[in-house]
Amino acid sequence: MTQVYSVAVVVGSLRKESYNRKVARALSELAPSSLALKIVEIGDLPMYNEDVEAEAAPQAWTRFRDDIRHSDAVLFVTPEYNRSIPGCLKNAIDVGSRPYGQSAWAGKPTAVVSVSPGAIGGFGANHAVRQALVFLDMPCMQMPEAYIGGAANLFDESGKLNDKTRPFLQAFIDKFASWVKLNRAV
Ligand SMILES: Cc1cc2nc3c(=O)[nH]c(=O)nc-3n(C[C@H](O)[C@H](O)[C@H](O)COP(=O)(O)O)c2cc1C
């Protein structure tokens, strides 16, 4: 029987009509049967504060940490805000990384997708996530890089992904499936 790996998808936008969320959903539909993608919500996470941790971790932090811990891999899909990552995503990364020594992220294979209406495709955000992944000790798929620009034209009115982007996302998620398998085997 083929092993199915669970993938926690962390989307760095809280917007209802988020292009990043739409791309995350498209990746979920395109994923091979060896991957089960699920978006893990981050909008309800209180801002990380060590004093609060010392008293009692909010339930939303615990829920989020458990969601990440129980997944085999993590996929980040994020917009770029001011050439870096949105605060909600950085907060989620920080929440998942604590308490000290109990990071939920450690060792999980991962990859980063950035999506923007702009031409640069969120390059700055993509690499800001990658910078954190080093310290989080997450093996990150290097290639293919996924800087997806022109986000306003990715989907038609019925929500269908355009024919130019679909093969790229398909290749990306297929390669990610291999990356997850490789890294979960060690
Ligand atoms: C505070 C803020 C800063 C932004 N900075 C950038 C930026 O640096 N680069 C960029 O390509 N787009 C930037 N944008 C535009 C976002 O790419 C755009 O709002 C996009 O739709 C957000 O992703 P979403 O559709 O998934 O919510 C910024 C938007 C906001 C609200």
Tab-separated table of N, CA and C and ligand atoms in Angstrom, residues 13 15 18-20 79-83 115-118, ligand 1:
chain	number	residue	atom	x	y	z
A	13	SER	N	-1.752	34.546	4.398
A	13	SER	CA	-2.735	35.611	4.163
A	13	SER	C	-4.019	35.266	4.888
A	15	ARG	N	-6.818	37.014	4.146
A	15	ARG	CA	-7.843	37.589	3.276
A	15	ARG	C	-8.757	36.491	2.710
A	18	SER	N	-7.985	35.550	-0.856
A	18	SER	CA	-6.524	35.462	-1.009
A	18	SER	C	-6.094	34.614	-2.209
A	19	TYR	N	-5.223	35.205	-3.027
A	19	TYR	CA	-4.642	34.447	-4.142
A	19	TYR	C	-3.805	33.283	-3.605
A	20	ASN	N	-3.123	33.525	-2.504
A	20	ASN	CA	-2.273	32.473	-1.930
A	20	ASN	C	-3.106	31.277	-1.477
A	79	PRO	N	2.076	35.479	0.676
A	79	PRO	CA	2.274	36.736	-0.031
A	79	PRO	C	3.525	37.442	0.486
A	80	GLU	N	3.869	38.508	-0.185
A	80	GLU	CA	4.968	39.363	0.265
A	80	GLU	C	4.361	40.657	0.786
A	81	TYR	N	4.765	41.035	1.988
A	81	TYR	CA	4.378	42.333	2.533
A	81	TYR	C	5.658	43.131	2.756
A	82	ASN	N	5.762	44.245	2.075
A	82	ASN	CA	6.931	45.119	2.246
A	82	ASN	C	8.250	44.352	2.141
A	83	ARG	N	8.294	43.531	1.075
A	83	ARG	CA	9.478	42.744	0.719
A	83	ARG	C	9.863	41.691	1.759
A	115	VAL	N	3.262	34.010	-3.743
A	115	VAL	CA	2.301	34.402	-4.775
A	115	VAL	C	2.003	35.888	-4.617
A	116	SER	N	2.108	36.624	-5.723
A	116	SER	CA	1.863	38.062	-5.664
A	116	SER	C	1.269	38.549	-6.982
A	117	PRO	N	0.443	39.585	-6.929
A	117	PRO	CA	-0.013	40.186	-8.184
A	117	PRO	C	1.149	40.844	-8.919
A	118	GLY	N	2.208	41.169	-8.215
A	118	GLY	CA	3.362	41.862	-8.809
A	118	GLY	C	4.229	40.940	-9.649
B	1	LIG	C1	0.896	45.733	3.921
B	1	LIG	C2	1.074	45.236	2.506
B	1	LIG	C3	2.336	45.239	1.945
B	1	LIG	C4	2.519	44.736	0.654
B	1	LIG	N1	3.785	44.672	0.148
B	1	LIG	C5	3.984	44.003	-1.023
B	1	LIG	C6	5.319	43.712	-1.474
B	1	LIG	O1	6.306	44.044	-0.837
B	1	LIG	N2	5.454	43.016	-2.625
B	1	LIG	C7	4.378	42.578	-3.361
B	1	LIG	O2	4.578	41.929	-4.390
B	1	LIG	N3	3.113	42.859	-2.956
B	1	LIG	C8	2.892	43.536	-1.812
B	1	LIG	N4	1.618	43.763	-1.366
B	1	LIG	C9	0.476	43.368	-2.208
B	1	LIG	C10	0.119	41.913	-1.998
B	1	LIG	O3	0.941	41.113	-2.825
B	1	LIG	C11	-1.356	41.704	-2.394
B	1	LIG	O4	-2.179	42.407	-1.502
B	1	LIG	C12	-1.731	40.239	-2.433
B	1	LIG	O5	-3.013	40.088	-2.989
B	1	LIG	C13	-1.670	39.610	-1.041
B	1	LIG	O6	-1.826	38.208	-1.141
B	1	LIG	P1	-3.240	37.503	-0.939
B	1	LIG	O7	-4.046	37.774	-2.199
B	1	LIG	O8	-2.916	36.062	-0.800
B	1	LIG	O9	-3.900	38.094	0.260
B	1	LIG	C14	1.412	44.272	-0.094
B	1	LIG	C15	0.133	44.300	0.490
B	1	LIG	C16	-0.030	44.765	1.765
B	1	LIG	C17	-1.418	44.733	2.396
